[in-house]
Every structure is written in C-alpha cells, then in structure tokens.
C-alpha cells in the first residue's frame, strides 16, 4: 500500500501519436492521488488497459489519465475532480487535462491560445466512469463512458446493527490503509464539527492509532468558529466530552470580516450557493490552520457521509421527492446520471461536482486531504442499504437513519457510545444565523454573477498577456 508519489514532470504524455501533431498536456498533480492497495504504476496501468473492472480494483482517491496513441483514457473517484479542454492548433489538436479551469487558461496562455477558452468548452470527467477519447481532430468525437463502479443495491438485511457493522468496518479498513501512507511523525488534522460524519472519522482515527500502539496526540480536531461561539463549536465540545477526548479539540476562530464568499467562488470555480457557502467556511478554516501551522500537510474529513446515507432535507430541493432519492442509484453522489437531460458536461453532477467545495480549498492552501466516505469501497456498502424497507418512504425515518447506522457501527467496532446530534450543514454551524445572513447573499444570481465576473477577468488577463 502506498500513497502515489510519482514526481514526474506535469507536462506532456508521449504516446504513439507524433508529439507535435496530437498533444496531451497533463497538469494533474499525481501527488494528490491516495492509492491504497497498489503502486501508482499499477493504478495507471489499470486505466491504460481500458478495462473497467481493472479500474474498479483501484482502492482510494484518484484521478488518472493515460494515453495510447490517439486514445486517451481518464478515470477518477469523487475525491479528485478532473477536467479537460481540447484546443485547436494548425499542427493538430491539443488536449489539456487539469483539476482547475484556471490551470487550463494558464496553459492556453503559455501557448498563445487563450482566445479559445470559455468555461462552457471545458468538460469534467464524471466520477465512477472510465472515459475514452479519440484525439483525432475536427470534428471532435464525443467521449465513450464506461461505468467502472456499479454497486449492487439493497443487498443487506434490514437490520441496523448488521448494516452499521458492515458500513463502519469498511470505513475503518479504508482509513487504516490511508494511515499507512502517512509517516508516523506527521500530525493528522480532522475537519471536525461534532456531527455524525466528522465525529465517526475522529473516533476511528483515534481507535486505529491506539490499536497500532501510536499516540492519539498526533490528532487535532479543528473546529471553525466565525465570530463568537456558534453551534458547531458547542457541539464539538459536547461530542468530545462525551467520549473523553476533549484534549484533541483546537477551535479555529475567525472574524467574520475576514471571510469572503467571493474568494470561495474563485477557489471552487463554481456558483452553486450551498457549495459556495460550504467552501467559504472551509477556506476560512484552512487558511487559519495554515497560518498557525506552516508545515501541516495531512487532513481527513467526513465529506460524503450525507450523500451515502441520503441525509439531506428533500423539502429544500423542489426537484427531488423521496421516491427519486431512494429510487435512483447514487443520486446524491452522481446527480441524475450521464445519460440524463440535466447532466452537466461542464460540471458533472451531485458530489462528483460538489466535492470541489472540499478539495479545492485544501489544494489552495497546500494540504493533502482525504475523504474516506467518498471512496467507492465505502459507497458500495451504503448502496447496499435497503432504504425503503427501513423507512417505508418516510422522511423522518430517513433523516434519523444515518445516526442510527453510524453510531451502531462505531459501538460494535470500537466500543464507543458516539453522541448523535441533529443534522446541521457545515456552513450553518460555523456561524450564528445573524452572522451567516450578513455574510452570504440570499439571491442565487449574485453567485452566478460573481462567477461570470471572475471568469471574464481571468480571460481578459490571459488575452492581454
């Protein structure tokens, strides 16, 4: 088991196609991959093979591109967004692959092609698919998508204890494999609110380190408080007191006037209000951690836990019903799916799109982040939960389910009685309601307008340089 450590230059792939005719410029940083069960080269070979089953065997968090002649293959998990742009040149097409639109613009600028850029021409690789593209020029062929992850649904018994044991055992396996990739002298930061997801991650990291005979003093539970003592800070203290781990808490207090949602729009290069709000708070937290700890590297978080066990208020989204949520495979992870009318080629869907709220701020401040709830092996167990049998289409029963499953699993594996508090979004717990309302616009159009302004400024800067 190894964390990807390929330090090869982030430049061109040279396949069988002449380098001056058909170029692939890969700007993805391989150090961001967390491969848990094979070497980096084995993971790349799996993608290069074009075998979806081989890609499925990659355990961890990854975004990989490989070239064979004019055939380009890309695959990613939720935890690593990946997008591409096909540029036109007299010599032949050039495919630019990057995590961010801004990186694509910078590459086009360096090649004198900035006037070709528009965000709507970029494409995000959807999570859980092997994407195959032929680099053959104009007209550009659409890529072929082959699903590499198709978990069987509803296969577990309608028994909370059995489900909890299977779910948390799998989560613990992934975290344990992840800890192997981290040097023993490196501290580990948990993005902590005291909620079910971050709470379970903290309990498991502590349990797994102790099981190895290592000190839990490596752990810090970082909790954001924007001005005063908002809900999450109180909740975090109560959670840790209940499990006798109060010494792990480090409150991160930030003044409200130091938090700008416009900076988050630029960071995640998106305009969806909930994702912008979450990224705004995450960015404030990470910026202050970086100020306090210039050398800190490793962070782990609970992003993906809500999506896995479908713990979002359906009433807040007019597009959703409980039947659509429970009746569609991985709806919260993937959106409506790549074949749906509402699927966005530019952004993908669901958490496949929205994970930038977590990954982009972490990368911006130089952290290596990991979201174990969002890896396929853990999602596989979540999709096996018989949600209809357990809830009978009842909203309240669905919203209670995550806490019941996770706490049951934590109890059985670790012996810890984990407190379960009422769900609250990260951005709502990091500030009191009055402060939150002052910080964020109520009109969704303002987020879109800021995104458009940011992109226009980037393009103007590129074309004038």
CSV table of C-alpha atoms in Angstrom, one decimal:
chain,number,residue,atom,x,y,z
A,1,UNK,CA,0.0,0.0,0.0
A,2,UNK,CA,1.4,3.3,-0.9
A,3,UNK,CA,0.4,6.9,-1.5
A,4,UNK,CA,1.0,8.0,-5.1
A,5,UNK,CA,4.4,9.6,-5.1
A,6,UNK,CA,5.1,9.9,-8.8
A,7,UNK,CA,7.0,13.1,-9.1
A,8,UNK,CA,7.4,13.1,-12.9
A,9,UNK,CA,7.0,16.5,-14.6
A,10,UNK,CA,3.4,17.6,-15.1
A,11,UNK,CA,3.9,18.1,-18.9
A,12,UNK,CA,3.2,16.1,-22.0
A,13,UNK,CA,2.4,12.4,-22.4
A,14,UNK,CA,4.2,11.0,-25.4
A,15,UNK,CA,2.3,8.1,-26.9
A,16,UNK,CA,2.4,6.7,-30.4
A,17,UNK,CA,1.0,9.8,-32.0
A,18,UNK,CA,3.6,12.4,-33.1
A,19,UNK,CA,4.1,14.8,-30.2
A,20,UNK,CA,3.9,17.9,-32.5
A,21,UNK,CA,0.6,16.8,-34.0
A,22,UNK,CA,-1.5,15.4,-31.2
A,23,UNK,CA,-0.5,16.6,-27.8
A,24,UNK,CA,-1.8,15.7,-24.3
A,25,UNK,CA,-0.7,18.2,-21.6
A,26,UNK,CA,-1.5,16.6,-18.2
A,27,UNK,CA,-1.5,19.2,-15.4
A,28,UNK,CA,-2.9,16.9,-12.8
A,29,UNK,CA,-0.6,16.5,-9.8
A,30,UNK,CA,-0.1,12.8,-9.2
A,31,UNK,CA,0.9,13.5,-5.6
A,32,UNK,CA,-2.8,14.3,-4.9
A,33,UNK,CA,-3.8,10.6,-5.5
A,34,UNK,CA,-4.2,8.4,-2.5
A,35,UNK,CA,-3.8,4.8,-3.8
A,36,UNK,CA,-4.3,2.3,-1.1
A,37,UNK,CA,-3.8,-1.2,-2.5
A,38,UNK,CA,-1.3,-1.0,-5.4
A,39,UNK,CA,1.5,1.1,-6.7
A,40,UNK,CA,1.0,4.2,-8.7
A,41,UNK,CA,2.2,2.5,-11.9
A,42,UNK,CA,-0.3,-0.4,-11.3
A,43,UNK,CA,-3.1,2.1,-11.0
A,44,UNK,CA,-2.0,3.9,-14.2
A,45,UNK,CA,-1.8,0.6,-16.0
A,46,UNK,CA,-5.3,-0.3,-15.0
A,47,UNK,CA,-6.6,2.9,-16.6
A,48,UNK,CA,-4.4,2.5,-19.6
A,49,UNK,CA,-5.8,-1.0,-20.2
A,50,UNK,CA,-9.3,0.3,-20.8
A,51,UNK,CA,-10.6,-2.5,-18.6
A,52,UNK,CA,-13.4,-1.1,-16.3
A,53,UNK,CA,-13.1,-4.0,-13.9
A,54,UNK,CA,-9.4,-3.3,-13.5
A,55,UNK,CA,-10.1,0.4,-12.7
A,56,UNK,CA,-12.6,-0.7,-10.1
A,57,UNK,CA,-9.9,-2.5,-8.3
A,58,UNK,CA,-8.1,0.7,-7.6
A,59,UNK,CA,-8.7,1.5,-3.9
A,60,UNK,CA,-8.6,5.1,-2.7
A,61,UNK,CA,-8.9,8.6,-4.1
A,62,UNK,CA,-7.5,9.2,-7.6
A,63,UNK,CA,-7.7,11.0,-10.9
A,64,UNK,CA,-5.6,9.3,-13.6
A,65,UNK,CA,-5.1,10.0,-17.3
A,66,UNK,CA,-3.3,7.6,-19.7
A,67,UNK,CA,-2.5,7.8,-23.5
A,68,UNK,CA,-2.1,5.1,-26.1
A,69,UNK,CA,-1.5,6.7,-29.4
A,70,UNK,CA,-4.6,8.8,-30.2
A,71,UNK,CA,-6.6,7.1,-27.5
A,72,UNK,CA,-6.9,8.9,-24.2
A,73,UNK,CA,-8.4,7.3,-21.1
A,74,UNK,CA,-9.3,9.1,-17.9
A,75,UNK,CA,-10.9,7.9,-14.6
A,76,UNK,CA,-11.4,9.5,-11.2
A,77,UNK,CA,-13.1,8.9,-7.9
A,78,UNK,CA,-15.3,11.6,-6.3
A,79,UNK,CA,-12.4,12.9,-4.2
A,80,UNK,CA,-10.4,14.3,-7.1
A,81,UNK,CA,-12.1,16.5,-9.6
A,82,UNK,CA,-10.6,16.3,-13.2
A,83,UNK,CA,-11.5,18.3,-16.3
A,84,UNK,CA,-10.2,18.7,-19.8
A,85,UNK,CA,-10.2,21.1,-22.7
A,86,UNK,CA,-9.5,20.4,-26.4
A,87,UNK,CA,-7.5,23.2,-28.1
A,88,UNK,CA,-7.2,23.7,-31.8
A,89,UNK,CA,-3.8,24.2,-33.4
A,90,UNK,CA,-2.6,24.2,-37.0
A,91,UNK,CA,-0.4,21.1,-36.3
A,92,UNK,CA,-3.3,19.2,-34.7
A,93,UNK,CA,-5.5,19.1,-31.5
A,94,UNK,CA,-4.0,19.6,-28.0
A,95,UNK,CA,-5.8,18.1,-25.1
A,96,UNK,CA,-5.2,19.9,-21.7
A,97,UNK,CA,-6.1,18.0,-18.6
A,98,UNK,CA,-6.2,19.7,-15.2
A,99,UNK,CA,-8.1,20.0,-11.9
A,100,UNK,CA,-9.0,23.6,-12.4
A,101,UNK,CA,-10.2,25.9,-15.2
A,102,UNK,CA,-7.6,28.5,-14.3
A,103,UNK,CA,-4.8,25.9,-14.9
A,104,UNK,CA,-6.3,25.3,-18.4
A,105,UNK,CA,-6.3,29.1,-19.1
A,106,UNK,CA,-2.7,29.4,-17.9
A,107,UNK,CA,-1.6,26.6,-20.3
A,108,UNK,CA,-3.5,28.1,-23.2
A,109,UNK,CA,-2.0,31.5,-22.4
A,110,UNK,CA,1.5,30.0,-22.5
A,111,UNK,CA,0.8,28.5,-25.9
A,112,UNK,CA,-0.8,31.7,-27.3
A,113,UNK,CA,-4.3,30.1,-27.5
A,114,UNK,CA,-6.1,31.9,-24.7
A,115,UNK,CA,-8.7,33.4,-27.0
A,116,UNK,CA,-10.1,29.8,-27.5
A,117,UNK,CA,-11.1,29.5,-23.8
A,118,UNK,CA,-14.6,29.6,-22.5
A,119,UNK,CA,-15.7,27.7,-19.3
A,120,UNK,CA,-18.5,26.0,-21.2
A,121,UNK,CA,-16.0,24.4,-23.5
A,122,UNK,CA,-14.3,22.6,-20.6
A,123,UNK,CA,-15.5,19.1,-19.5
A,124,UNK,CA,-15.4,17.4,-16.2
A,125,UNK,CA,-14.7,13.7,-16.1
A,126,UNK,CA,-17.7,12.2,-14.2
A,127,UNK,CA,-16.8,10.1,-11.2
A,128,UNK,CA,-17.1,6.3,-11.4
A,129,UNK,CA,-16.7,6.2,-15.2
A,130,UNK,CA,-13.8,5.3,-17.5
A,131,UNK,CA,-13.7,8.0,-20.1
A,132,UNK,CA,-12.2,7.2,-23.5
A,133,UNK,CA,-11.5,10.0,-26.0
A,134,UNK,CA,-10.0,9.7,-29.5
A,135,UNK,CA,-7.7,12.6,-30.3
A,136,UNK,CA,-8.4,12.8,-34.0
A,137,UNK,CA,-9.1,16.5,-34.6
A,138,UNK,CA,-12.1,18.3,-36.1
A,139,UNK,CA,-14.9,17.5,-35.7
A,140,UNK,CA,-14.2,16.3,-32.2
A,141,UNK,CA,-15.8,12.9,-31.3
A,142,UNK,CA,-17.7,12.6,-28.1
A,143,UNK,CA,-16.0,10.5,-25.5
A,144,UNK,CA,-17.2,7.0,-24.6
A,145,UNK,CA,-18.1,6.5,-21.0
A,146,UNK,CA,-18.0,3.0,-19.4
A,147,UNK,CA,-19.1,2.7,-15.8
A,148,UNK,CA,-16.5,1.1,-13.6
A,149,UNK,CA,-18.4,1.3,-10.4
A,150,UNK,CA,-22.0,-0.2,-10.2
A,151,UNK,CA,-22.7,-1.3,-6.7
A,152,UNK,CA,-25.5,-3.8,-6.1
A,153,UNK,CA,-28.4,-2.1,-4.2
A,154,UNK,CA,-30.5,-3.3,-1.3
A,155,UNK,CA,-28.5,-6.4,-0.6
A,156,UNK,CA,-28.0,-6.0,3.1
A,157,UNK,CA,-30.7,-7.2,5.6
A,158,UNK,CA,-33.0,-4.6,7.1
A,159,UNK,CA,-31.1,-4.7,10.4
A,160,UNK,CA,-29.5,-1.6,11.8
A,161,UNK,CA,-26.8,-3.4,13.7
A,162,UNK,CA,-25.8,-5.6,10.8
A,163,UNK,CA,-25.7,-2.6,8.4
A,164,UNK,CA,-23.8,-0.5,10.9
A,165,UNK,CA,-21.2,-3.2,11.4
A,166,UNK,CA,-20.6,-3.6,7.7
A,167,UNK,CA,-20.5,0.1,6.9
A,168,UNK,CA,-18.2,1.2,9.7
A,169,UNK,CA,-15.9,-1.9,9.3
A,170,UNK,CA,-15.4,-0.9,5.6
A,171,UNK,CA,-14.8,2.7,6.5
A,172,UNK,CA,-12.3,1.7,9.1
A,173,UNK,CA,-10.4,-0.5,6.6
A,174,UNK,CA,-10.1,2.4,4.2
A,175,UNK,CA,-8.9,4.8,7.0
A,176,UNK,CA,-6.5,2.2,8.3
A,177,UNK,CA,-5.0,1.8,4.8
A,178,UNK,CA,-4.8,5.5,4.5
A,179,UNK,CA,-2.9,5.9,7.8
A,180,UNK,CA,-0.2,3.5,6.4
A,181,UNK,CA,0.6,6.1,3.8
A,182,UNK,CA,1.3,8.8,6.3
A,183,UNK,CA,4.7,9.0,8.0
A,184,UNK,CA,4.5,8.2,11.7
A,185,UNK,CA,5.9,11.6,12.7
A,186,UNK,CA,3.3,13.5,10.8
A,187,UNK,CA,0.2,15.0,12.6
A,188,UNK,CA,-3.3,14.4,11.3
A,189,UNK,CA,-6.0,17.1,11.2
A,190,UNK,CA,-9.7,16.1,11.4
A,191,UNK,CA,-12.1,18.7,9.9
A,192,UNK,CA,-14.4,18.5,12.9
A,193,UNK,CA,-17.9,19.8,13.6
A,194,UNK,CA,-19.1,17.2,16.1
A,195,UNK,CA,-21.6,15.9,13.6
A,196,UNK,CA,-22.1,12.2,12.7
A,197,UNK,CA,-19.7,12.1,9.8
A,198,UNK,CA,-16.7,14.1,11.2
A,199,UNK,CA,-17.4,12.5,14.6
A,200,UNK,CA,-17.2,9.0,13.3
A,201,UNK,CA,-14.0,9.8,11.4
A,202,UNK,CA,-12.4,11.2,14.6
A,203,UNK,CA,-13.4,8.2,16.7
A,204,UNK,CA,-12.0,5.8,14.1
A,205,UNK,CA,-8.7,7.6,13.6
A,206,UNK,CA,-8.2,7.6,17.3
A,207,UNK,CA,-9.1,4.0,17.6
A,208,UNK,CA,-6.9,2.8,14.8
A,209,UNK,CA,-3.9,4.8,16.0
A,210,UNK,CA,-4.3,3.4,19.5
A,211,UNK,CA,-4.7,-0.1,18.1
A,212,UNK,CA,-1.3,0.3,16.5
A,213,UNK,CA,0.2,1.4,19.7
A,214,UNK,CA,0.6,5.0,18.5
A,215,UNK,CA,-0.3,8.1,20.4
A,216,UNK,CA,-3.5,9.9,19.6
A,217,UNK,CA,-1.6,13.2,20.3
A,218,UNK,CA,-0.9,13.2,16.6
A,219,UNK,CA,-4.6,14.1,16.1
A,220,UNK,CA,-6.1,17.6,16.2
A,221,UNK,CA,-9.8,18.2,15.8
A,222,UNK,CA,-10.1,21.5,14.0
A,223,UNK,CA,-13.4,23.3,14.5
A,224,UNK,CA,-14.3,26.6,12.9
A,225,UNK,CA,-16.0,29.4,14.8
A,226,UNK,CA,-16.8,32.5,12.8
A,227,UNK,CA,-17.2,35.2,15.5
A,228,UNK,CA,-18.2,34.1,18.9
A,229,UNK,CA,-19.2,30.5,19.8
A,230,UNK,CA,-21.6,29.2,17.1
A,231,UNK,CA,-23.3,25.9,17.1
A,232,UNK,CA,-20.5,23.7,15.8
A,233,UNK,CA,-18.1,24.8,18.5
A,234,UNK,CA,-20.5,24.0,21.3
A,235,UNK,CA,-21.4,20.7,19.6
A,236,UNK,CA,-17.8,19.7,19.1
A,237,UNK,CA,-17.0,20.3,22.8
A,238,UNK,CA,-20.1,18.3,23.8
A,239,UNK,CA,-19.1,15.4,21.5
A,240,UNK,CA,-15.5,15.2,22.7
A,241,UNK,CA,-16.5,15.5,26.3
A,242,UNK,CA,-18.9,12.6,25.9
A,243,UNK,CA,-16.2,10.3,24.6
A,244,UNK,CA,-13.4,11.7,26.8
A,245,UNK,CA,-11.3,13.2,24.0
A,246,UNK,CA,-11.6,16.9,24.9
A,247,UNK,CA,-7.8,17.3,24.6
A,248,UNK,CA,-8.0,16.8,20.8
A,249,UNK,CA,-10.1,19.9,20.2
A,250,UNK,CA,-8.5,23.0,18.6
A,251,UNK,CA,-11.0,25.8,18.0
A,252,UNK,CA,-10.2,27.9,14.9
A,253,UNK,CA,-11.7,31.3,15.5
A,254,UNK,CA,-12.0,33.7,12.5
A,255,UNK,CA,-13.5,37.2,12.3
A,256,UNK,CA,-16.5,37.5,10.0
A,257,UNK,CA,-14.9,40.4,8.1
A,258,UNK,CA,-12.1,38.1,7.2
A,259,UNK,CA,-14.4,35.7,5.3
A,260,UNK,CA,-15.4,36.4,1.8
A,261,UNK,CA,-17.7,34.2,-0.3
A,262,UNK,CA,-16.2,35.7,-3.5
A,263,UNK,CA,-12.9,34.1,-2.7
A,264,UNK,CA,-14.6,30.7,-2.5
A,265,UNK,CA,-16.2,31.2,-5.9
A,266,UNK,CA,-12.7,31.7,-7.3
A,267,UNK,CA,-11.4,28.7,-5.4
A,268,UNK,CA,-14.0,26.2,-6.4
A,269,UNK,CA,-14.8,27.8,-9.8
A,270,UNK,CA,-18.5,27.2,-9.3
A,271,UNK,CA,-21.6,29.2,-8.3
A,272,UNK,CA,-24.0,26.8,-6.6
A,273,UNK,CA,-24.9,28.6,-3.4
A,274,UNK,CA,-24.7,25.7,-0.9
A,275,UNK,CA,-21.3,24.6,-2.3
A,276,UNK,CA,-20.0,28.2,-2.3
A,277,UNK,CA,-21.2,28.6,1.3
A,278,UNK,CA,-19.5,25.4,2.4
A,279,UNK,CA,-16.3,26.2,0.6
A,280,UNK,CA,-16.3,29.7,2.1
A,281,UNK,CA,-16.3,28.3,5.6
A,282,UNK,CA,-13.8,25.5,4.7
A,283,UNK,CA,-11.5,28.0,3.1
A,284,UNK,CA,-11.6,30.2,6.2
A,285,UNK,CA,-10.8,27.2,8.4
A,286,UNK,CA,-7.9,26.0,6.2
A,287,UNK,CA,-6.4,29.5,5.8
A,288,UNK,CA,-6.1,29.9,9.6
A,289,UNK,CA,-4.8,26.3,10.1
A,290,UNK,CA,-2.1,27.1,7.5
A,291,UNK,CA,-1.2,30.4,9.3
A,292,UNK,CA,-0.8,28.6,12.6
A,293,UNK,CA,0.9,25.5,11.2
A,294,UNK,CA,3.0,26.4,8.1
A,295,UNK,CA,4.2,22.7,7.7
A,296,UNK,CA,1.0,20.9,8.3
A,297,UNK,CA,0.0,18.5,5.4
A,298,UNK,CA,-2.5,15.8,6.2
A,299,UNK,CA,-6.2,16.4,6.7
A,300,UNK,CA,-9.1,13.9,6.8
A,301,UNK,CA,-12.8,14.8,6.7
A,302,UNK,CA,-16.3,13.4,6.7
A,303,UNK,CA,-17.4,14.7,3.3
A,304,UNK,CA,-19.6,12.2,1.5
A,305,UNK,CA,-21.3,10.8,4.6
A,306,UNK,CA,-24.5,12.7,4.0
A,307,UNK,CA,-24.6,11.6,0.3
A,308,UNK,CA,-24.0,8.0,1.2
A,309,UNK,CA,-26.9,7.7,3.7
A,310,UNK,CA,-29.1,10.2,1.9
A,311,UNK,CA,-29.2,12.7,4.8
A,312,UNK,CA,-30.3,15.9,3.1
A,313,UNK,CA,-33.6,17.7,3.6
A,314,UNK,CA,-35.6,16.7,0.5
A,315,UNK,CA,-38.0,19.5,1.1
A,316,UNK,CA,-35.4,22.1,0.3
A,317,UNK,CA,-34.9,20.9,-3.3
A,318,UNK,CA,-38.0,21.3,-5.5
A,319,UNK,CA,-36.5,18.8,-8.0
A,320,UNK,CA,-36.5,15.9,-5.5
A,321,UNK,CA,-39.0,13.6,-3.9
A,322,UNK,CA,-38.3,10.8,-1.5
A,323,UNK,CA,-39.0,8.4,-4.3
A,324,UNK,CA,-36.4,9.9,-6.6
A,325,UNK,CA,-33.9,9.9,-3.7
A,326,UNK,CA,-34.4,6.3,-2.7
A,327,UNK,CA,-35.2,5.0,-6.2
A,328,UNK,CA,-32.1,6.2,-8.1
A,329,UNK,CA,-28.6,4.7,-7.6
A,330,UNK,CA,-26.1,7.1,-6.1
A,331,UNK,CA,-28.3,10.1,-6.9
A,332,UNK,CA,-26.5,12.4,-4.4
A,333,UNK,CA,-23.1,11.2,-5.5
A,334,UNK,CA,-23.6,11.4,-9.3
A,335,UNK,CA,-26.7,13.6,-9.8
A,336,UNK,CA,-29.2,12.4,-12.4
A,337,UNK,CA,-26.5,10.4,-14.4
A,338,UNK,CA,-24.5,11.0,-17.5
A,339,UNK,CA,-27.4,10.0,-19.8
A,340,UNK,CA,-29.9,12.4,-18.2
A,341,UNK,CA,-31.0,15.7,-19.8
A,342,UNK,CA,-30.0,17.6,-16.7
A,343,UNK,CA,-26.5,16.2,-16.6
A,344,UNK,CA,-23.9,18.9,-16.9
A,345,UNK,CA,-21.0,18.1,-19.2
A,346,UNK,CA,-19.1,21.1,-17.7
A,347,UNK,CA,-19.6,20.2,-14.1
A,348,UNK,CA,-20.8,16.5,-13.8
A,349,UNK,CA,-23.5,16.1,-11.1
A,350,UNK,CA,-24.0,15.6,-7.4
A,351,UNK,CA,-21.0,15.2,-5.2
A,352,UNK,CA,-19.0,14.4,-8.4
A,353,UNK,CA,-19.4,18.1,-9.0
A,354,UNK,CA,-19.7,19.4,-5.5
A,355,UNK,CA,-16.6,17.8,-3.9
A,356,UNK,CA,-14.7,20.8,-5.1
A,357,UNK,CA,-16.1,22.6,-2.0
A,358,UNK,CA,-13.7,20.4,-0.1
A,359,UNK,CA,-10.8,19.6,-2.4
A,360,UNK,CA,-10.2,23.0,-3.9
A,361,UNK,CA,-9.6,25.0,-0.7
A,362,UNK,CA,-7.4,22.2,0.6
A,363,UNK,CA,-5.2,22.2,-2.5
A,364,UNK,CA,-5.2,26.0,-2.5
A,365,UNK,CA,-3.5,26.1,0.9
A,366,UNK,CA,-1.2,23.2,0.3
A,367,UNK,CA,-2.9,20.4,2.2
A,368,UNK,CA,-3.3,16.7,1.2
A,369,UNK,CA,-6.9,15.9,2.0
A,370,UNK,CA,-8.7,12.6,2.2
A,371,UNK,CA,-12.4,11.9,2.3
A,372,UNK,CA,-12.9,8.2,3.1
A,373,UNK,CA,-16.7,8.3,3.0
A,374,UNK,CA,-16.4,9.3,-0.7
A,375,UNK,CA,-14.3,6.3,-2.0
A,376,UNK,CA,-16.1,3.6,-3.9
A,377,UNK,CA,-15.5,0.8,-1.4
A,378,UNK,CA,-17.4,2.7,1.3
A,379,UNK,CA,-20.2,3.9,-1.1
A,380,UNK,CA,-20.6,0.3,-2.1
A,381,UNK,CA,-21.8,-0.6,1.4
A,382,UNK,CA,-24.1,2.4,1.6
A,383,UNK,CA,-25.8,1.5,-1.7
A,384,UNK,CA,-26.4,-2.0,-0.2
A,385,UNK,CA,-28.6,-0.5,2.5
A,386,UNK,CA,-32.3,-1.4,2.0
A,387,UNK,CA,-33.6,2.2,2.5
A,388,UNK,CA,-37.2,1.6,1.5
A,389,UNK,CA,-37.5,-1.4,3.8
A,390,UNK,CA,-36.1,0.6,6.7
A,391,UNK,CA,-38.0,3.8,6.1
A,392,UNK,CA,-41.2,2.9,4.2
A,393,UNK,CA,-40.8,6.2,2.3
A,394,UNK,CA,-41.0,8.2,5.5
A,395,UNK,CA,-38.9,11.4,5.5
A,396,UNK,CA,-38.3,11.5,9.3
A,397,UNK,CA,-37.2,7.8,9.4
A,398,UNK,CA,-34.8,8.5,6.5
A,399,UNK,CA,-33.3,11.5,8.3
A,400,UNK,CA,-32.8,9.5,11.5
A,401,UNK,CA,-31.2,6.6,9.7
A,402,UNK,CA,-27.7,7.9,9.3
A,403,UNK,CA,-27.1,8.5,13.0
A,404,UNK,CA,-28.6,5.1,13.9
A,405,UNK,CA,-26.4,3.2,11.4
A,406,UNK,CA,-23.2,5.0,12.1
A,407,UNK,CA,-23.5,5.0,15.9
A,408,UNK,CA,-24.4,1.3,15.9
A,409,UNK,CA,-21.3,0.5,13.8
A,410,UNK,CA,-19.0,2.6,15.9
A,411,UNK,CA,-20.3,1.0,19.0
A,412,UNK,CA,-19.7,-2.5,17.7
A,413,UNK,CA,-16.2,-1.9,16.3
A,414,UNK,CA,-14.7,0.5,18.9
A,415,UNK,CA,-17.0,0.2,22.0
A,416,UNK,CA,-17.5,3.9,21.9
A,417,UNK,CA,-21.0,5.3,22.5
A,418,UNK,CA,-20.9,8.1,20.0
A,419,UNK,CA,-23.3,11.0,20.6
A,420,UNK,CA,-25.6,11.9,17.7
A,421,UNK,CA,-26.8,15.4,17.3
A,422,UNK,CA,-29.4,16.9,15.0
A,423,UNK,CA,-28.1,17.4,11.5
A,424,UNK,CA,-26.8,20.8,10.5
A,425,UNK,CA,-24.9,21.9,7.4
A,426,UNK,CA,-21.2,22.8,8.0
A,427,UNK,CA,-21.8,26.4,6.9
A,428,UNK,CA,-24.7,26.9,9.2
A,429,UNK,CA,-22.9,25.5,12.2
A,430,UNK,CA,-19.7,27.6,11.7
A,431,UNK,CA,-21.5,30.9,12.3
A,432,UNK,CA,-24.7,32.0,14.1
A,433,UNK,CA,-27.7,32.8,12.0
A,434,UNK,CA,-27.4,36.6,12.1
A,435,UNK,CA,-23.7,36.4,11.1
A,436,UNK,CA,-24.4,33.9,8.3
A,437,UNK,CA,-27.1,36.1,6.8
A,438,UNK,CA,-24.8,39.1,6.8
A,439,UNK,CA,-22.0,37.1,5.1
A,440,UNK,CA,-24.0,35.5,2.2
A,441,UNK,CA,-26.4,36.9,-0.4
A,442,UNK,CA,-29.9,35.5,-0.5
A,443,UNK,CA,-30.2,35.9,-4.2
A,444,UNK,CA,-28.7,32.9,-6.1
A,445,UNK,CA,-28.0,35.2,-9.1
A,446,UNK,CA,-25.3,37.0,-7.2
A,447,UNK,CA,-23.2,33.8,-7.1
A,448,UNK,CA,-23.6,33.3,-10.8
A,449,UNK,CA,-22.7,37.0,-11.5
A,450,UNK,CA,-19.5,36.7,-9.4
A,451,UNK,CA,-18.5,33.5,-11.2
A,452,UNK,CA,-19.0,35.2,-14.6
A,453,UNK,CA,-17.0,38.3,-13.4
A,454,UNK,CA,-14.2,36.1,-12.2
A,455,UNK,CA,-14.0,34.1,-15.5
A,456,UNK,CA,-14.2,37.2,-17.6
A,457,UNK,CA,-11.3,38.8,-15.6
A,458,UNK,CA,-9.2,35.7,-16.0
A,459,UNK,CA,-9.8,35.6,-19.7
A,460,UNK,CA,-9.1,39.3,-20.1
A,461,UNK,CA,-5.8,38.9,-18.2
A,462,UNK,CA,-4.8,35.9,-20.3
A,463,UNK,CA,-5.6,37.5,-23.7
A,464,UNK,CA,-3.7,40.7,-22.7
A,465,UNK,CA,-0.6,39.0,-21.5
